[in-house]
Coordinates of C-alpha atoms and ligand atoms in Angstrom, one line a residue:
X1 CA 48.6 95.2 -51.4
X2 CA 51.7 93.7 -50.3
X3 CA 54.9 95.2 -50.2
X4 CA 58.1 93.5 -49.5
X5 CA 61.2 95.4 -48.5
X6 CA 64.4 94.8 -49.4
X7 CA 67.4 96.3 -49.3
X8 CA 69.1 98.1 -52.8
X9 CA 70.7 96.5 -55.4
X10 CA 75.0 97.2 -54.2
X11 CA 75.9 99.4 -58.0
X12 CA 77.9 97.1 -60.0
X13 CA 76.0 94.4 -59.4
X14 CA 76.0 91.8 -62.6
X15 CA 72.4 90.8 -61.8
X16 CA 72.8 87.4 -64.2
X17 CA 75.3 85.5 -62.5
X18 CA 74.0 87.0 -58.9
X19 CA 71.6 85.1 -60.4
X20 CA 73.0 82.1 -61.9
X21 CA 75.5 82.1 -58.1
X22 CA 72.3 81.9 -56.5
X23 CA 71.1 79.4 -57.7
X24 CA 73.9 77.0 -57.3
X25 CA 74.6 77.8 -53.9
X26 CA 70.6 77.7 -53.5
X27 CA 70.2 75.1 -55.1
X28 CA 66.9 76.5 -56.7
X29 CA 65.3 75.7 -60.1
X30 CA 64.0 78.8 -61.5
X31 CA 60.5 78.5 -63.4
X32 CA 59.3 80.8 -65.6
X33 CA 56.1 81.4 -67.5
X34 CA 55.9 82.2 -71.5
X35 CA 54.7 85.8 -70.6
X36 CA 56.8 86.7 -67.9
X37 CA 59.7 89.5 -69.5
X38 CA 62.7 88.6 -72.3
X39 CA 65.3 88.7 -69.6
X40 CA 63.3 86.9 -66.8
X41 CA 62.6 83.4 -69.9
X42 CA 66.3 83.5 -71.1
X43 CA 67.7 82.6 -67.6
X44 CA 65.1 79.7 -66.1
X45 CA 65.8 76.0 -65.8
X46 CA 62.1 75.9 -68.0
X47 CA 60.0 78.4 -70.3
X48 CA 56.7 76.6 -70.2
X49 CA 52.7 77.0 -70.5
X50 CA 50.7 75.9 -66.8
X51 CA 50.5 72.2 -67.4
X52 CA 54.7 71.7 -67.6
X53 CA 55.6 74.9 -65.3
X54 CA 52.9 72.9 -63.0
X55 CA 54.6 69.6 -63.7
X56 CA 58.2 70.4 -63.4
X57 CA 58.0 71.7 -59.8
X58 CA 55.9 67.6 -59.0
X59 CA 59.1 66.4 -60.4
X60 CA 62.1 68.9 -59.4
X61 CA 64.8 67.9 -57.2
X62 CA 65.7 71.2 -56.2
X63 CA 65.4 72.6 -52.5
X64 CA 64.3 76.2 -53.4
X65 CA 61.9 76.9 -56.3
X66 CA 62.0 80.4 -57.3
X67 CA 59.2 81.1 -59.0
X68 CA 58.4 84.1 -61.6
X69 CA 54.7 84.2 -62.8
X70 CA 52.2 83.9 -61.2
X71 CA 51.0 83.8 -57.9
X72 CA 48.4 80.8 -58.2
X73 CA 51.1 79.7 -60.9
X74 CA 53.5 80.1 -57.3
X75 CA 51.3 78.7 -55.0
X76 CA 49.8 76.0 -56.6
X77 CA 54.1 75.0 -56.1
X78 CA 53.8 75.4 -52.5
X79 CA 51.3 73.2 -52.8
X80 CA 53.0 70.0 -54.7
X81 CA 56.0 70.4 -52.7
X82 CA 54.8 71.3 -49.3
X83 CA 58.2 70.2 -47.1
X84 CA 59.5 73.4 -50.1
X85 CA 60.9 77.1 -50.1
X86 CA 58.9 78.9 -52.8
X87 CA 60.1 82.1 -53.8
X88 CA 58.1 84.6 -55.9
X89 CA 59.5 87.9 -57.2
X90 CA 56.5 89.4 -57.4
X91 CA 54.3 88.7 -53.9
X92 CA 51.2 91.7 -55.9
X93 CA 51.2 88.9 -59.7
X94 CA 48.1 87.4 -59.5
X95 CA 45.4 86.8 -61.9
X96 CA 41.6 88.6 -62.7
X97 CA 40.4 84.9 -63.0
X98 CA 41.6 84.1 -59.3
X99 CA 41.0 87.4 -57.5
X100 CA 36.4 87.0 -59.7
X101 CA 36.0 83.8 -58.0
X102 CA 35.6 84.0 -53.7
X103 CA 35.7 81.4 -52.1
X104 CA 32.7 82.1 -50.0
X105 CA 30.7 83.6 -52.8
X106 CA 32.3 79.6 -54.9
X107 CA 31.1 77.6 -52.1
X108 CA 27.5 79.1 -52.4
X109 CA 27.8 78.7 -56.0
X110 CA 28.5 74.5 -55.5
X111 CA 25.2 74.2 -52.8
X112 CA 23.2 75.0 -55.9
X113 CA 23.7 72.5 -57.7
X114 CA 23.5 69.6 -55.7
X115 CA 24.6 66.5 -57.6
X116 CA 27.8 68.9 -60.2
X117 CA 30.9 67.6 -60.0
X118 CA 33.0 71.2 -60.0
X119 CA 36.1 71.1 -61.8
X120 CA 38.6 74.0 -61.8
X121 CA 41.0 75.8 -64.5
X122 CA 44.8 76.3 -62.4
X123 CA 43.6 80.2 -62.7
X124 CA 42.6 80.0 -59.1
X125 CA 43.5 79.8 -55.2
X126 CA 44.1 77.2 -53.7
X127 CA 40.9 78.0 -51.5
X128 CA 38.7 77.2 -55.1
X129 CA 40.9 74.9 -55.6
X130 CA 40.3 72.4 -52.1
X131 CA 36.1 72.6 -53.0
X132 CA 37.0 71.3 -56.6
X133 CA 37.3 67.6 -57.7
X134 CA 38.8 68.6 -60.4
X135 CA 42.0 71.3 -62.2
X136 CA 42.8 71.1 -65.5
X137 CA 45.3 73.6 -67.6
X138 CA 43.8 75.0 -70.5
X139 CA 46.9 72.2 -72.3
X140 CA 44.4 69.5 -71.1
X141 CA 40.6 71.3 -70.1
X142 CA 39.2 69.1 -72.7
X143 CA 40.8 65.3 -71.6
X144 CA 40.0 66.5 -68.4
X145 CA 36.3 67.1 -68.5
X146 CA 36.3 64.1 -71.5
X147 CA 37.6 62.0 -68.0
X148 CA 34.2 62.6 -66.4
X149 CA 31.3 60.5 -68.1
X150 CA 29.2 62.8 -70.8
X151 CA 25.8 62.2 -68.0
X152 CA 27.9 64.1 -65.3
X153 CA 26.5 67.2 -64.3
X154 CA 29.5 69.8 -63.9
X155 CA 30.6 72.6 -62.9
X156 CA 34.1 74.7 -64.6
X157 CA 35.7 78.0 -63.0
X158 CA 36.5 80.9 -63.2
X159 CA 36.5 81.0 -66.8
X160 CA 33.4 81.4 -68.5
X161 CA 34.9 82.2 -71.4
X162 CA 37.1 78.4 -71.4
X163 CA 34.5 76.8 -70.2
X164 CA 32.5 77.6 -73.0
X165 CA 35.2 76.2 -75.1
X166 CA 34.7 72.8 -74.2
X167 CA 31.4 73.5 -73.8
X168 CA 31.3 73.8 -77.4
X169 CA 33.6 71.6 -78.3
X170 CA 32.7 68.5 -76.6
X171 CA 28.6 69.5 -76.4
X172 CA 28.7 69.3 -73.2
X173 CA 26.8 71.9 -70.6
X174 CA 28.7 72.8 -68.0
X175 CA 27.7 75.6 -65.3
X176 CA 29.7 77.8 -65.8
X177 CA 31.1 80.7 -63.0
X178 CA 31.0 84.2 -64.7
X179 CA 35.2 85.0 -64.5
X180 CA 37.2 86.4 -66.9
X181 CA 40.2 87.1 -68.4
X182 CA 41.2 90.5 -68.5
X183 CA 43.8 90.6 -70.4
X184 CA 41.9 88.2 -72.7
X185 CA 38.3 89.9 -73.3
X186 CA 39.9 93.2 -74.2
X187 CA 41.2 91.9 -78.0
X188 CA 38.3 92.1 -80.2
X189 CA 36.7 91.5 -83.0
X190 CA 37.1 94.0 -85.0
X191 CA 40.6 94.1 -85.2
X192 CA 41.0 90.7 -85.1
X193 CA 39.0 91.2 -88.6
X194 CA 41.3 93.5 -89.9
X195 CA 44.1 92.0 -89.5
X196 CA 42.7 88.8 -91.0
X197 CA 42.3 91.5 -94.3
X198 CA 45.3 92.7 -94.5
X199 CA 47.0 89.8 -94.8
X200 CA 44.9 87.7 -96.1
X201 CA 47.4 84.2 -96.0
X202 CA 48.2 84.9 -91.9
X203 CA 47.0 82.2 -89.7
X204 CA 45.5 82.9 -86.5
X205 CA 46.1 80.7 -83.4
X206 CA 44.0 82.6 -79.9
X207 CA 44.0 80.8 -76.2
X208 CA 40.4 79.7 -75.1
X209 CA 40.4 82.8 -72.6
X210 CA 39.9 85.1 -75.1
X211 CA 35.4 85.5 -75.9
X212 CA 33.9 83.2 -78.3
X213 CA 33.7 86.6 -81.2
X214 CA 37.1 86.7 -80.8
X215 CA 37.8 83.0 -81.2
X216 CA 35.3 81.6 -84.2
X217 CA 38.1 83.1 -85.9
X218 CA 40.7 81.4 -85.0
X219 CA 42.4 78.6 -87.1
X220 CA 44.0 76.9 -83.6
X221 CA 42.3 77.7 -80.6
X222 CA 45.7 75.9 -77.3
X223 CA 46.9 77.4 -74.7
X224 CA 50.3 79.1 -75.4
X225 CA 52.8 75.7 -75.2
X226 CA 49.8 74.4 -78.5
X227 CA 50.3 78.5 -79.7
X228 CA 54.0 77.9 -79.4
X229 CA 53.4 74.1 -81.5
X230 CA 51.2 75.0 -84.0
X231 CA 53.7 78.0 -85.2
X232 CA 56.3 75.8 -85.7
X233 CA 54.5 73.6 -87.4
X234 CA 51.8 75.5 -90.1
X235 CA 53.9 76.4 -93.1
X236 CA 52.3 80.0 -93.1
X237 CA 54.3 82.2 -93.5
X238 CA 52.6 84.7 -91.0
X239 CA 51.0 83.9 -87.7
X240 CA 48.2 86.7 -86.1
X241 CA 48.8 85.7 -82.1
X242 CA 46.3 85.9 -80.6
X243 CA 47.3 85.7 -76.6
X244 CA 49.7 87.6 -74.0
X245 CA 52.5 89.5 -76.1
X246 CA 55.3 87.6 -73.9
X247 CA 54.1 84.6 -76.3
X248 CA 55.6 86.8 -79.2
X249 CA 59.9 86.0 -76.6
X250 CA 60.2 82.7 -78.1
X251 CA 57.6 82.7 -80.9
X252 CA 59.9 84.5 -83.0
X253 CA 63.5 82.0 -81.7
X254 CA 61.3 79.5 -82.4
X255 CA 60.1 80.6 -86.0
X256 CA 63.0 83.4 -87.0
X257 CA 61.8 83.6 -91.1
X258 CA 57.8 83.7 -90.4
X259 CA 56.1 87.2 -89.3
X260 CA 54.6 87.3 -86.1
X261 CA 51.4 90.2 -85.6
X262 CA 50.1 89.9 -82.7
X263 CA 46.3 91.4 -82.1
X264 CA 46.6 94.6 -79.8
X265 CA 44.3 95.5 -77.8
X266 CA 40.5 97.2 -78.1
X267 CA 41.9 100.4 -76.7
X268 CA 45.3 100.8 -78.4
X269 CA 46.6 103.5 -76.0
X270 CA 46.5 101.3 -74.0
X271 CA 49.5 97.6 -73.9
X272 CA 46.5 95.8 -73.5
X273 CA 47.5 92.7 -75.2
X274 CA 50.4 92.3 -71.6
X275 CA 49.1 90.5 -69.0
X276 CA 49.9 93.7 -66.2
X277 CA 50.0 91.1 -63.1
X278 CA 53.4 89.0 -65.0
X279 CA 54.7 92.0 -66.1
X280 CA 55.5 92.9 -62.4
X281 CA 57.8 90.8 -61.8
X282 CA 61.3 92.1 -63.6
X283 CA 64.9 90.5 -63.9
X284 CA 66.0 92.5 -60.3
X285 CA 63.3 91.4 -58.4
X286 CA 63.7 87.6 -59.8
X287 CA 67.6 88.1 -58.5
X288 CA 66.1 90.2 -54.8
X289 CA 63.5 87.3 -53.9
X290 CA 66.7 85.2 -53.8
X291 CA 68.9 87.0 -52.6
X292 CA 66.7 87.8 -49.8
X293 CA 64.6 84.7 -49.7
X294 CA 61.9 86.8 -50.0
X295 CA 58.8 86.7 -50.7
X296 CA 57.6 83.1 -49.9
X297 CA 54.6 81.7 -50.9
X298 CA 52.6 80.3 -47.8
X299 CA 49.9 78.7 -47.5
X300 CA 48.1 75.8 -44.7
X301 CA 48.9 73.2 -43.9
X302 CA 45.3 71.4 -44.5
X303 CA 44.0 73.6 -47.1
X304 CA 47.1 72.7 -49.0
X305 CA 46.4 68.5 -48.5
X306 CA 42.8 69.5 -49.7
X307 CA 44.1 72.2 -52.7
X308 CA 46.5 68.6 -53.6
X309 CA 44.3 66.1 -54.0
X310 CA 42.2 67.3 -57.5
X311 CA 46.2 68.4 -58.1
X312 CA 46.8 64.8 -58.2
X313 CA 44.9 63.6 -59.9
X314 CA 44.9 66.3 -63.4
X315 CA 49.4 65.6 -62.4
X316 CA 47.5 61.7 -63.1
X317 CA 45.8 62.5 -66.5
X318 CA 48.1 64.1 -67.7
X319 CA 51.4 61.3 -68.1
Ligands
13P1 P1 49.2 78.8 -70.1 O1 48.3 77.6 -69.0 O2 48.3 78.2 -71.5 O3 50.0 78.6 -69.8 O4 48.0 79.5 -69.3 C1 47.7 80.5 -68.6 C2 47.7 81.7 -68.6 O5 47.8 82.3 -68.1 C3 47.1 82.3 -69.9 O6 46.9 84.0 -69.2
SF4_2 FE1 45.4 85.8 -65.3 FE2 45.1 86.4 -67.8 FE3 47.7 87.5 -66.8 FE4 46.7 84.9 -67.2 S1 47.5 86.8 -69.0 S2 47.5 85.1 -65.7 S3 44.3 84.7 -67.1 S4 45.3 87.7 -65.9

């Protein structure tokens, strides 16, 4: 656990006005993921999926990047911008996929599969990226895997469900690292089927981090951005949403007349469809990280240079 000590916020501070003032003063861009709290999404310069946010991080001419997302996202922004300051409101905002792929074990896993190229989902550490030939996101995974010849043996890490969905969709047999997202793997097939019975006209949109048992019931599988696009373009007036509930904010704004039905986690006594890491960021912490210019993302320059090559290959293939 890392703790950033901030002086308290002065009573009466208008946090939104202060964030806007600091954004100008620092020449900062605020990037936010669709799973962030609504008030963070609403104040951000860009709200997007992992792919769009990495593309915007690569292009920005702002001097400071304030990343309202989780650590691997801010770390990717830093790797793309080694000379810029990258701030993350809460340094403990991690990801179970990134944490579930320790670099030493992953190095050994690669050595057990000679002749394989390594594709890593962007939800991983800089160390894992540095061991990879190519990075992908859920928004471009199919295109990225297809860019490798069909007879090229591949390792896919760290999400076994995303990798399994790509294998099935493209008829590949990539070797999968056994990682998973603790939020998406708890969506229950039983709950989803119950909702389909209650709402027979509804279409189901699911994120590919969900297990195959859930994905088999989906009308659309894709990244957060593609789920939002599906919700806008489908004729259905009811959409069952199988991903983190933060996405409902943009979805409701874009589809005021549609009924959005979030699937709860398997255990209804918890908010299992909320990512505990994404939700560590608050508007107050966003303000504090800008006011105090900390916590800041630091990546060893040699490691960053190694991790940059496979990220750039992904960005080149995603234009
Ligand atoms: P997207 O790339 O679809 O935004 O997903 C990121 C993520 O962490 C999903 O859990
Ligand atoms: Fe990681 Fe899952 Fe949270 Fe996305 S929802 S950041 S994959 S733990």
